[in-house]
mmCIF file of C-alpha atoms and ligand atoms in Angstrom:
data_model
loop_
_atom_site.group_PDB
_atom_site.id
_atom_site.type_symbol
_atom_site.label_atom_id
_atom_site.label_comp_id
_atom_site.label_asym_id
_atom_site.label_seq_id
_atom_site.Cartn_x
_atom_site.Cartn_y
_atom_site.Cartn_z
ATOM 1 C CA MET A 1 -10.849 2.770 -20.599
ATOM 2 C CA LYS A 2 -13.627 4.108 -18.357
ATOM 3 C CA ILE A 3 -12.850 3.415 -14.715
ATOM 4 C CA SER A 4 -15.537 2.608 -12.102
ATOM 5 C CA PRO A 5 -15.777 4.597 -8.856
ATOM 6 C CA PHE A 6 -13.555 3.263 -6.060
ATOM 7 C CA LYS A 7 -16.256 2.670 -3.448
ATOM 8 C CA LEU A 8 -14.028 2.555 -0.382
ATOM 9 C CA GLU A 9 -12.105 5.687 -1.349
ATOM 10 C CA ARG A 10 -15.352 7.594 -2.072
ATOM 11 C CA TYR A 11 -16.716 6.536 1.332
ATOM 12 C CA PHE A 12 -13.498 7.665 3.076
ATOM 13 C CA ASP A 13 -13.600 10.944 1.141
ATOM 14 C CA LYS A 14 -17.001 11.664 2.688
ATOM 15 C CA TYR A 15 -15.985 11.088 6.310
ATOM 16 C CA GLU A 16 -12.182 10.807 6.779
ATOM 17 C CA PHE A 17 -11.615 14.491 7.451
ATOM 18 C CA SER A 18 -14.990 15.313 8.974
ATOM 19 C CA ALA A 19 -15.911 12.446 11.314
ATOM 20 C CA PRO A 20 -14.102 12.955 14.623
ATOM 21 C CA TYR A 21 -13.781 9.218 15.494
ATOM 22 C CA LEU A 22 -12.226 7.013 12.839
ATOM 23 C CA LEU A 23 -12.663 3.303 13.498
ATOM 24 C CA SER A 24 -11.757 2.033 10.032
ATOM 25 C CA SER A 25 -8.379 3.409 9.087
ATOM 26 C CA SER A 26 -6.005 0.852 7.692
ATOM 27 C CA ASP A 27 -2.723 2.648 8.441
ATOM 28 C CA CYS A 28 -0.787 2.673 11.666
ATOM 29 C CA GLU A 29 -0.545 5.935 13.643
ATOM 30 C CA PRO A 30 1.173 8.333 11.232
ATOM 31 C CA LEU A 31 4.468 9.804 12.432
ATOM 32 C CA ARG A 32 5.116 13.533 12.629
ATOM 33 C CA LEU A 33 7.954 14.918 10.565
ATOM 34 C CA ASN A 34 9.997 15.784 13.663
ATOM 35 C CA GLU A 35 9.557 12.243 15.055
ATOM 36 C CA LEU A 36 10.957 10.719 11.874
ATOM 37 C CA LEU A 37 13.795 13.226 11.569
ATOM 38 C CA ALA A 38 14.742 12.534 15.174
ATOM 39 C CA LEU A 39 15.618 8.993 14.041
ATOM 40 C CA ALA A 40 17.958 10.129 11.272
ATOM 41 C CA ASP A 41 21.711 9.751 11.622
ATOM 42 C CA GLU A 42 23.902 12.823 11.108
ATOM 43 C CA LYS A 43 24.517 12.158 7.433
ATOM 44 C CA SER A 44 20.820 11.715 6.510
ATOM 45 C CA ARG A 45 19.838 14.669 8.670
ATOM 46 C CA SER A 46 22.286 17.066 6.904
ATOM 47 C CA GLU A 47 21.259 15.675 3.469
ATOM 48 C CA TRP A 48 17.642 16.410 4.353
ATOM 49 C CA ASP A 49 18.422 20.050 5.187
ATOM 50 C CA VAL A 50 20.010 20.721 1.798
ATOM 51 C CA LEU A 51 17.762 18.422 -0.281
ATOM 52 C CA LYS A 52 17.385 19.671 -3.842
ATOM 53 C CA LEU A 53 13.745 19.719 -4.890
ATOM 54 C CA GLY A 54 14.419 18.812 -8.493
ATOM 55 C CA TYR A 55 13.244 15.922 -10.640
ATOM 56 C CA THR A 56 14.471 12.593 -9.381
ATOM 57 C CA GLU A 57 15.594 9.306 -10.994
ATOM 58 C CA SER A 58 12.641 7.534 -12.595
ATOM 59 C CA MET A 59 13.248 4.177 -10.855
ATOM 60 C CA GLY A 60 13.802 5.880 -7.547
ATOM 61 C CA ASP A 61 16.787 7.178 -5.577
ATOM 62 C CA PRO A 62 19.492 4.455 -5.639
ATOM 63 C CA VAL A 63 20.117 4.888 -1.925
ATOM 64 C CA PHE A 64 16.431 4.393 -1.177
ATOM 65 C CA ARG A 65 16.262 1.386 -3.526
ATOM 66 C CA ASN A 66 19.252 -0.078 -1.761
ATOM 67 C CA GLU A 67 17.456 0.160 1.612
ATOM 68 C CA ILE A 68 14.334 -1.367 0.029
ATOM 69 C CA SER A 69 16.265 -4.286 -1.429
ATOM 70 C CA LYS A 70 17.378 -5.255 2.106
ATOM 71 C CA LEU A 71 13.744 -6.246 2.898
ATOM 72 C CA TYR A 72 14.052 -9.168 0.469
ATOM 73 C CA THR A 73 16.401 -12.131 0.060
ATOM 74 C CA SER A 74 17.080 -12.090 -3.713
ATOM 75 C CA ILE A 75 16.280 -8.560 -4.791
ATOM 76 C CA SER A 76 18.927 -6.051 -5.838
ATOM 77 C CA PRO A 77 18.369 -2.290 -6.200
ATOM 78 C CA GLU A 78 17.864 -2.749 -9.982
ATOM 79 C CA ASP A 79 14.863 -4.953 -9.243
ATOM 80 C CA VAL A 80 13.049 -2.169 -7.376
ATOM 81 C CA LEU A 81 10.776 0.459 -8.934
ATOM 82 C CA VAL A 82 9.704 3.187 -6.529
ATOM 83 C CA LEU A 83 6.203 4.672 -7.024
ATOM 84 C CA VAL A 84 2.970 5.438 -5.176
ATOM 85 C CA PRO A 85 1.484 2.118 -3.935
ATOM 86 C CA GLU A 86 -1.850 2.632 -5.712
ATOM 87 C CA GLU A 87 0.070 3.621 -8.846
ATOM 88 C CA GLY A 88 1.936 0.317 -8.664
ATOM 89 C CA ILE A 89 -1.362 -1.556 -8.914
ATOM 90 C CA PHE A 90 -2.579 0.619 -11.834
ATOM 91 C CA ILE A 91 0.661 0.244 -13.743
ATOM 92 C CA SER A 92 0.910 -3.504 -13.171
ATOM 93 C CA MET A 93 -2.644 -4.213 -14.350
ATOM 94 C CA ASN A 94 -2.019 -2.190 -17.508
ATOM 95 C CA VAL A 95 1.330 -3.864 -18.183
ATOM 96 C CA PHE A 96 0.293 -7.456 -17.520
ATOM 97 C CA LEU A 97 -3.229 -7.568 -18.943
ATOM 98 C CA GLU A 98 -5.048 -7.083 -22.167
ATOM 99 C CA LYS A 99 -8.768 -7.190 -22.753
ATOM 100 C CA GLY A 100 -10.078 -10.749 -22.446
ATOM 101 C CA ASP A 101 -7.284 -12.097 -20.222
ATOM 102 C CA HIS A 102 -8.539 -14.177 -17.328
ATOM 103 C CA VAL A 103 -7.628 -13.003 -13.809
ATOM 104 C CA VAL A 104 -7.990 -14.837 -10.488
ATOM 105 C CA THR A 105 -7.982 -12.606 -7.410
ATOM 106 C CA THR A 106 -8.438 -12.729 -3.647
ATOM 107 C CA PHE A 107 -11.881 -11.342 -2.790
ATOM 108 C CA PRO A 108 -13.175 -9.245 -1.013
ATOM 109 C CA GLY A 109 -10.253 -6.926 -1.521
ATOM 110 C CA TYR A 110 -8.835 -3.499 -2.134
ATOM 111 C CA GLN A 111 -10.925 -2.581 -5.159
ATOM 112 C CA SER A 112 -8.169 -1.634 -7.580
ATOM 113 C CA LEU A 113 -6.745 -5.149 -7.282
ATOM 114 C CA TYR A 114 -9.658 -6.396 -9.441
ATOM 115 C CA GLN A 115 -11.560 -3.322 -10.707
ATOM 116 C CA ILE A 116 -8.896 -2.053 -13.125
ATOM 117 C CA ALA A 117 -8.764 -5.497 -14.767
ATOM 118 C CA GLU A 118 -12.557 -5.740 -14.901
ATOM 119 C CA ASP A 119 -12.833 -2.303 -16.453
ATOM 120 C CA MET A 120 -10.236 -3.315 -19.036
ATOM 121 C CA GLY A 121 -12.590 -6.097 -20.100
ATOM 122 C CA CYS A 122 -10.884 -9.041 -18.314
ATOM 123 C CA PRO A 123 -13.048 -11.799 -16.854
ATOM 124 C CA ILE A 124 -12.419 -12.060 -13.091
ATOM 125 C CA SER A 125 -12.681 -15.168 -10.918
ATOM 126 C CA LYS A 126 -12.927 -14.377 -7.220
ATOM 127 C CA TRP A 127 -11.061 -16.454 -4.635
ATOM 128 C CA GLU A 128 -13.252 -15.988 -1.568
ATOM 129 C CA PRO A 129 -12.588 -17.060 2.041
ATOM 130 C CA ASP A 130 -14.671 -19.667 3.839
ATOM 131 C CA GLN A 131 -17.197 -18.840 6.564
ATOM 132 C CA ASP A 132 -14.318 -18.374 9.064
ATOM 133 C CA LEU A 133 -12.581 -15.940 6.712
ATOM 134 C CA ASN A 134 -9.789 -18.372 5.848
ATOM 135 C CA PHE A 135 -8.614 -18.724 2.274
ATOM 136 C CA GLN A 136 -8.368 -22.347 1.099
ATOM 137 C CA VAL A 137 -5.869 -23.007 -1.671
ATOM 138 C CA GLN A 138 -7.995 -25.808 -3.121
ATOM 139 C CA ASP A 139 -10.671 -23.184 -3.890
ATOM 140 C CA LEU A 140 -8.097 -21.115 -5.820
ATOM 141 C CA LYS A 141 -7.048 -24.207 -7.784
ATOM 142 C CA LYS A 142 -10.609 -24.657 -9.053
ATOM 143 C CA LEU A 143 -10.580 -21.118 -10.474
ATOM 144 C CA VAL A 144 -7.366 -21.298 -12.462
ATOM 145 C CA THR A 145 -7.757 -22.260 -16.168
ATOM 146 C CA ASP A 146 -5.543 -22.464 -19.202
ATOM 147 C CA LYS A 147 -6.663 -18.947 -20.038
ATOM 148 C CA THR A 148 -5.554 -17.459 -16.713
ATOM 149 C CA LYS A 149 -3.004 -14.719 -17.309
ATOM 150 C CA LEU A 150 -2.660 -13.240 -13.836
ATOM 151 C CA ILE A 151 -3.191 -14.352 -10.237
ATOM 152 C CA VAL A 152 -3.550 -11.491 -7.749
ATOM 153 C CA ILE A 153 -3.095 -12.236 -4.056
ATOM 154 C CA ASN A 154 -3.008 -10.002 -0.987
ATOM 155 C CA PHE A 155 -1.591 -11.389 2.277
ATOM 156 C CA PRO A 156 -1.783 -10.134 5.004
ATOM 157 C CA HIS A 157 -5.239 -9.592 3.606
ATOM 158 C CA ASN A 158 -7.272 -6.443 3.480
ATOM 159 C CA PRO A 159 -9.967 -6.537 4.966
ATOM 160 C CA THR A 160 -9.887 -9.794 6.926
ATOM 161 C CA GLY A 161 -6.341 -9.787 8.319
ATOM 162 C CA SER A 162 -6.019 -13.394 7.140
ATOM 163 C CA LEU A 163 -2.839 -15.166 6.181
ATOM 164 C CA ILE A 164 -2.223 -18.409 4.392
ATOM 165 C CA SER A 165 0.462 -20.915 5.314
ATOM 166 C CA LYS A 166 3.897 -20.955 3.663
ATOM 167 C CA ASN A 167 2.988 -24.315 2.109
ATOM 168 C CA ASP A 168 -0.133 -22.849 0.575
ATOM 169 C CA LEU A 169 1.874 -19.897 -0.792
ATOM 170 C CA ASN A 170 4.371 -22.360 -2.348
ATOM 171 C CA GLU A 171 1.489 -24.230 -3.874
ATOM 172 C CA ILE A 172 0.173 -21.033 -5.497
ATOM 173 C CA VAL A 173 3.660 -20.332 -6.855
ATOM 174 C CA ASN A 174 3.802 -23.891 -8.254
ATOM 175 C CA ILE A 175 0.436 -23.469 -9.992
ATOM 176 C CA ALA A 176 1.586 -20.158 -11.523
ATOM 177 C CA GLN A 177 4.905 -21.667 -12.557
ATOM 178 C CA GLU A 178 3.334 -24.782 -14.167
ATOM 179 C CA LYS A 179 0.857 -22.744 -16.163
ATOM 180 C CA GLY A 180 3.135 -19.797 -16.959
ATOM 181 C CA ILE A 181 0.918 -17.363 -15.060
ATOM 182 C CA THR A 182 2.193 -14.012 -13.742
ATOM 183 C CA LEU A 183 1.714 -13.560 -9.985
ATOM 184 C CA PHE A 184 0.982 -10.170 -8.505
ATOM 185 C CA SER A 185 1.308 -10.073 -4.717
ATOM 186 C CA ASP A 186 0.094 -7.064 -2.729
ATOM 187 C CA GLU A 187 2.182 -7.178 0.451
ATOM 188 C CA MET A 188 1.219 -3.763 1.835
ATOM 189 C CA TYR A 189 0.622 -5.111 5.360
ATOM 190 C CA ARG A 190 3.838 -7.226 5.566
ATOM 191 C CA PHE A 191 5.863 -7.213 8.825
ATOM 192 C CA MET A 192 2.667 -6.729 10.853
ATOM 193 C CA GLU A 193 2.277 -10.419 11.630
ATOM 194 C CA TYR A 194 1.473 -10.866 15.340
ATOM 195 C CA ASP A 195 3.597 -13.982 15.415
ATOM 196 C CA GLU A 196 6.768 -13.597 13.350
ATOM 197 C CA LYS A 197 6.596 -17.328 12.520
ATOM 198 C CA ASP A 198 3.515 -16.593 10.385
ATOM 199 C CA ARG A 199 5.387 -14.135 8.114
ATOM 200 C CA LEU A 200 5.245 -15.246 4.504
ATOM 201 C CA PRO A 201 8.217 -14.871 2.193
ATOM 202 C CA SER A 202 7.808 -12.147 -0.378
ATOM 203 C CA VAL A 203 6.547 -13.644 -3.624
ATOM 204 C CA CYS A 204 9.210 -11.854 -5.692
ATOM 205 C CA ASP A 205 11.821 -13.928 -3.798
ATOM 206 C CA LEU A 206 10.029 -17.183 -4.697
ATOM 207 C CA TYR A 207 9.199 -16.883 -8.385
ATOM 208 C CA GLU A 208 10.749 -14.994 -11.275
ATOM 209 C CA ASN A 209 7.473 -14.169 -12.985
ATOM 210 C CA ALA A 210 6.132 -12.461 -9.891
ATOM 211 C CA VAL A 211 5.795 -8.844 -8.840
ATOM 212 C CA SER A 212 5.444 -7.806 -5.200
ATOM 213 C CA LEU A 213 3.989 -4.544 -3.965
ATOM 214 C CA PHE A 214 4.973 -2.959 -0.654
ATOM 215 C CA GLY A 215 5.343 0.552 0.739
ATOM 216 C CA LEU A 216 5.557 2.867 3.698
ATOM 217 C CA SER A 217 1.801 3.574 4.095
ATOM 218 C CA LYS A 218 0.668 0.911 6.568
ATOM 219 C CA THR A 219 3.401 -0.896 8.526
ATOM 220 C CA PHE A 220 5.682 2.126 8.748
ATOM 221 C CA GLY A 221 3.024 4.756 9.602
ATOM 222 C CA LEU A 222 3.962 7.066 6.719
ATOM 223 C CA PRO A 223 0.982 7.088 4.272
ATOM 224 C CA GLY A 224 1.392 10.832 3.566
ATOM 225 C CA LEU A 225 4.781 10.241 1.949
ATOM 226 C CA ARG A 226 3.007 8.303 -0.865
ATOM 227 C CA MET A 227 5.978 5.979 -1.103
ATOM 228 C CA GLY A 228 5.734 2.423 -2.316
ATOM 229 C CA TRP A 229 7.574 0.081 -4.629
ATOM 230 C CA LEU A 230 7.291 -2.874 -6.977
ATOM 231 C CA THR A 231 9.910 -5.603 -6.872
ATOM 232 C CA THR A 232 10.561 -8.246 -9.535
ATOM 233 C CA ARG A 233 13.542 -10.278 -10.750
ATOM 234 C CA ASN A 234 12.007 -10.471 -14.250
ATOM 235 C CA LYS A 235 14.000 -7.874 -16.281
ATOM 236 C CA ASN A 236 11.383 -7.671 -19.061
ATOM 237 C CA TYR A 237 8.621 -6.974 -16.552
ATOM 238 C CA MET A 238 10.728 -4.272 -14.992
ATOM 239 C CA GLN A 239 11.349 -2.575 -18.331
ATOM 240 C CA ASP A 240 7.631 -2.565 -19.140
ATOM 241 C CA LEU A 241 6.727 -1.197 -15.682
ATOM 242 C CA ILE A 242 9.320 1.613 -16.011
ATOM 243 C CA SER A 243 8.018 2.543 -19.466
ATOM 244 C CA PHE A 244 4.424 2.770 -18.265
ATOM 245 C CA LYS A 245 5.435 4.975 -15.347
ATOM 246 C CA ASP A 246 6.503 7.666 -17.847
ATOM 247 C CA TYR A 247 2.752 8.213 -18.340
ATOM 248 C CA THR A 248 1.758 8.369 -14.649
ATOM 249 C CA THR A 249 4.242 10.186 -12.369
ATOM 250 C CA ILE A 250 7.532 9.863 -14.311
ATOM 251 C CA CYS A 251 9.506 10.102 -11.116
ATOM 252 C CA ASN A 252 8.961 10.324 -7.358
ATOM 253 C CA ASN A 253 8.832 13.193 -4.926
ATOM 254 C CA ALA A 254 12.291 13.990 -3.577
ATOM 255 C CA PRO A 255 11.295 14.681 0.058
ATOM 256 C CA GLY A 256 9.375 11.400 0.186
ATOM 257 C CA GLU A 257 12.350 9.419 -1.043
ATOM 258 C CA LYS A 258 14.723 11.019 1.469
ATOM 259 C CA LEU A 259 12.307 10.566 4.365
ATOM 260 C CA GLY A 260 11.604 7.052 3.152
ATOM 261 C CA THR A 261 15.303 6.249 3.303
ATOM 262 C CA ILE A 262 15.448 7.457 6.903
ATOM 263 C CA ALA A 263 12.405 5.346 7.690
ATOM 264 C CA LEU A 264 13.935 2.152 6.275
ATOM 265 C CA GLN A 265 17.279 2.886 7.983
ATOM 266 C CA ASN A 266 15.183 2.669 11.193
ATOM 267 C CA LYS A 267 12.774 -0.051 10.077
ATOM 268 C CA ASP A 268 12.889 -2.156 13.211
ATOM 269 C CA THR A 269 12.039 0.827 15.417
ATOM 270 C CA LEU A 270 9.065 1.760 13.189
ATOM 271 C CA ILE A 271 7.779 -1.812 12.869
ATOM 272 C CA GLN A 272 7.944 -2.325 16.676
ATOM 273 C CA ARG A 273 6.157 1.017 17.176
ATOM 274 C CA SER A 274 3.251 -0.115 14.934
ATOM 275 C CA LEU A 275 3.047 -3.584 16.419
ATOM 276 C CA LYS A 276 2.923 -2.218 19.921
ATOM 277 C CA ILE A 277 -0.060 -0.003 19.104
ATOM 278 C CA ILE A 278 -1.819 -2.803 17.223
ATOM 279 C CA GLN A 279 -1.333 -5.367 19.958
ATOM 280 C CA THR A 280 -2.581 -3.036 22.707
ATOM 281 C CA ASN A 281 -5.631 -2.095 20.648
ATOM 282 C CA LEU A 282 -6.355 -5.692 19.661
ATOM 283 C CA LEU A 283 -6.792 -6.645 23.334
ATOM 284 C CA LEU A 284 -9.266 -3.766 23.783
ATOM 285 C CA LEU A 285 -11.220 -4.880 20.725
ATOM 286 C CA GLU A 286 -11.378 -8.495 21.773
ATOM 287 C CA ASP A 287 -12.607 -7.365 25.181
ATOM 288 C CA PHE A 288 -15.170 -5.065 23.570
ATOM 289 C CA SER A 289 -16.486 -7.783 21.257
ATOM 290 C CA GLN A 290 -16.739 -10.177 24.179
ATOM 291 C CA ARG A 291 -18.802 -7.656 26.130
ATOM 292 C CA HIS A 292 -21.076 -7.067 23.143
ATOM 293 C CA LYS A 293 -21.323 -10.579 21.715
ATOM 294 C CA GLN A 294 -24.963 -10.043 20.791
ATOM 295 C CA TRP A 295 -23.764 -7.488 18.207
ATOM 296 C CA PHE A 296 -20.561 -8.918 16.818
ATOM 297 C CA LEU A 297 -19.132 -12.161 15.614
ATOM 298 C CA TRP A 298 -15.486 -11.327 16.161
ATOM 299 C CA LYS A 299 -12.594 -13.117 14.525
ATOM 300 C CA THR A 300 -9.094 -12.119 15.522
ATOM 301 C CA PRO A 301 -6.901 -11.437 12.495
ATOM 302 C CA LYS A 302 -3.416 -12.942 12.091
ATOM 303 C CA ALA A 303 -1.680 -9.828 10.859
ATOM 304 C CA GLY A 304 -2.168 -6.163 10.040
ATOM 305 C CA SER A 305 -4.164 -3.283 11.409
ATOM 306 C CA ILE A 306 -7.683 -4.218 10.256
ATOM 307 C CA ALA A 307 -10.305 -6.815 11.067
ATOM 308 C CA PHE A 308 -13.618 -7.742 9.446
ATOM 309 C CA PRO A 309 -16.151 -8.771 12.137
ATOM 310 C CA GLU A 310 -19.674 -9.842 11.286
ATOM 311 C CA LEU A 311 -22.485 -7.628 12.540
ATOM 312 C CA LYS A 312 -25.607 -9.247 13.923
ATOM 313 C CA ILE A 313 -28.215 -6.603 13.188
ATOM 314 C CA LYS A 314 -31.748 -6.434 11.866
ATOM 315 C CA GLY A 315 -31.304 -3.729 9.236
ATOM 316 C CA THR A 316 -28.592 -3.150 6.668
ATOM 317 C CA VAL A 317 -24.985 -2.592 7.620
ATOM 318 C CA MET A 318 -24.882 0.529 5.469
ATOM 319 C CA ASP A 319 -27.784 2.062 7.458
ATOM 320 C CA PHE A 320 -26.039 1.054 10.727
ATOM 321 C CA CYS A 321 -22.760 2.734 9.689
ATOM 322 C CA GLN A 322 -24.469 5.899 8.489
ATOM 323 C CA ASP A 323 -26.531 6.224 11.645
ATOM 324 C CA LEU A 324 -23.433 5.644 13.777
ATOM 325 C CA VAL A 325 -21.442 8.363 12.039
ATOM 326 C CA LYS A 326 -24.380 10.800 12.120
ATOM 327 C CA GLU A 327 -25.202 10.254 15.794
ATOM 328 C CA LYS A 328 -21.765 9.785 17.315
ATOM 329 C CA GLY A 329 -19.277 10.759 14.654
ATOM 330 C CA VAL A 330 -17.758 7.255 14.606
ATOM 331 C CA MET A 331 -16.776 6.068 11.145
ATOM 332 C CA LEU A 332 -16.961 2.355 10.323
ATOM 333 C CA LEU A 333 -16.730 0.873 6.835
ATOM 334 C CA PRO A 334 -19.696 -1.233 5.689
ATOM 335 C CA HIS A 335 -19.147 -4.421 3.682
ATOM 336 C CA ASP A 336 -20.884 -2.771 0.708
ATOM 337 C CA VAL A 337 -17.790 -0.813 -0.221
ATOM 338 C CA TYR A 338 -16.087 -4.171 -0.782
ATOM 339 C CA ASP A 339 -18.952 -5.475 -2.956
ATOM 340 C CA PHE A 340 -19.131 -8.274 -0.354
ATOM 341 C CA SER A 341 -22.528 -9.769 0.378
ATOM 342 C CA ARG A 342 -22.024 -10.921 3.980
ATOM 343 C CA ASN A 343 -22.834 -8.514 6.877
ATOM 344 C CA HIS A 344 -19.414 -7.291 7.903
ATOM 345 C CA VAL A 345 -17.740 -4.057 8.883
ATOM 346 C CA ARG A 346 -14.062 -3.140 8.584
ATOM 347 C CA VAL A 347 -12.482 -2.134 11.895
ATOM 348 C CA GLY A 348 -9.110 -0.353 11.899
ATOM 349 C CA PHE A 349 -6.970 -0.531 15.032
ATOM 350 C CA GLY A 350 -3.608 0.968 14.144
ATOM 351 C CA ARG A 351 -4.314 4.385 15.624
ATOM 352 C CA GLN A 352 -3.535 5.646 19.121
ATOM 353 C CA SER A 353 -7.035 7.124 19.379
ATOM 354 C CA LEU A 354 -8.680 3.686 19.474
ATOM 355 C CA PRO A 355 -9.497 3.596 23.210
ATOM 356 C CA LYS A 356 -11.373 6.894 22.952
ATOM 357 C CA VAL A 357 -13.147 5.926 19.687
ATOM 358 C CA LEU A 358 -14.162 2.605 21.171
ATOM 359 C CA SER A 359 -15.681 4.302 24.201
ATOM 360 C CA VAL A 360 -17.831 6.542 21.978
ATOM 361 C CA PHE A 361 -18.843 3.473 19.940
ATOM 362 C CA GLU A 362 -19.749 1.683 23.161
ATOM 363 C CA GLU A 363 -22.134 4.541 24.094
ATOM 364 C CA TYR A 364 -23.927 3.936 20.793
ATOM 365 C CA VAL A 365 -24.105 0.193 21.231
ATOM 366 C CA LYS A 366 -25.467 0.538 24.751
ATOM 367 C CA GLU A 367 -28.124 3.037 23.658
ATOM 368 C CA LYS A 368 -29.420 0.926 20.775
ATOM 369 C CA SER A 369 -31.144 -2.368 20.911
ATOM 370 C CA PRO A 370 -29.041 -5.016 19.164
ATOM 371 C CA ALA A 371 -29.369 -8.119 17.295
ATOM 372 C CA LYS A 372 -31.582 -10.047 15.090
HETATM 373 C C1 PLP B 1 -4.157 -3.859 0.102
HETATM 374 C C2 PLP B 1 -3.833 -2.464 -0.280
HETATM 375 N N1 PLP B 1 -3.087 -2.279 -1.390
HETATM 376 C C3 PLP B 1 -2.745 -1.021 -1.812
HETATM 377 C C4 PLP B 1 -3.161 0.062 -1.071
HETATM 378 C C5 PLP B 1 -2.801 1.437 -1.576
HETATM 379 O O1 PLP B 1 -1.922 2.112 -0.734
HETATM 380 P P1 PLP B 1 -1.785 3.692 -0.800
HETATM 381 O O2 PLP B 1 -3.151 4.230 -0.368
HETATM 382 O O3 PLP B 1 -0.742 4.064 0.139
HETATM 383 O O4 PLP B 1 -1.525 4.084 -2.231
HETATM 384 C C6 PLP B 1 -3.962 -0.093 0.064
HETATM 385 C C7 PLP B 1 -4.450 1.071 0.835
HETATM 386 O O5 PLP B 1 -5.345 0.996 1.637
HETATM 387 C C8 PLP B 1 -4.309 -1.383 0.477
HETATM 388 O O6 PLP B 1 -5.039 -1.657 1.557
#
């Protein structure tokens, strides 16, 4: 299979480590090693000091998998496969799909959630949000056919920060169940709901033929560990996923698993840390958008560390973003990297630098004439 360029990752590659002011990152402020280790209890701390840097168990360290299973209601450590989050998407698409299989997926979205399938030769139907960036389940229903093999969903959603209701999620599970469709649910931004009542159950707890993806990159502020996991109660699925992993990474990095265990042993502290940063930054962004209404059509997300406001400009969003990064060093992601046709930019607000970045962005906005 020839794989298409990942537009968002290529764009990040150009600016992430050269632009001084990042306004599009999706992760929450990454922790330093000493901050994470300071949370470790005595046992974990001494295990870290003498950690053997050998090969590890293919499914993941049992202690780590045990901590992961506590995030779910019906998942045991044997139902967890530890891997890199992006690897989890790659493996799943390869395991669940063959050329010609029909796929329905949330769109716009993180490109690998549909691109791998498309490049494998699978017809894709895109479940798009309405004008207000809300996903309507009746629109999804119209896309599902008797040939649909896989439904891919991602809530909290990248890039809109949208959520659906629990009833709508149950309806999707019912559709998948009735038609014997596998459900792949990317839950990378879970636990970052601003109102806990909006938190959706994990799909792997609702439906046996479902696989959920989660990891430490976003909510827990640890993207550099490259730690994620797939969870499913379907034993056949799990066997196929494990077998495919022998051709990607075989097993995980030992330091990442140990540090990941420490992170999940302190999950509430880390989640609260991220939510605090997000909620403070969100107020600043709302205020900023209000002050510059002639530029932005702002919609407050329901969860996560990213939003997808509409830009009201004369030229193209790509030109705007490139001029902004050239003149002020502020990096924003244009809608083009999502193959989305409406004029939007992705704003990331999980980082502590946001107030400073926003003040540099404001200089730019004040200097330029806005609006169409
Ligand atoms: C929705 C979604 N899924 C998966 C990933 C992949 O995570 P990672 O980069 O940690 O592999 C990302 C990263 O941005 C994402 O936004």
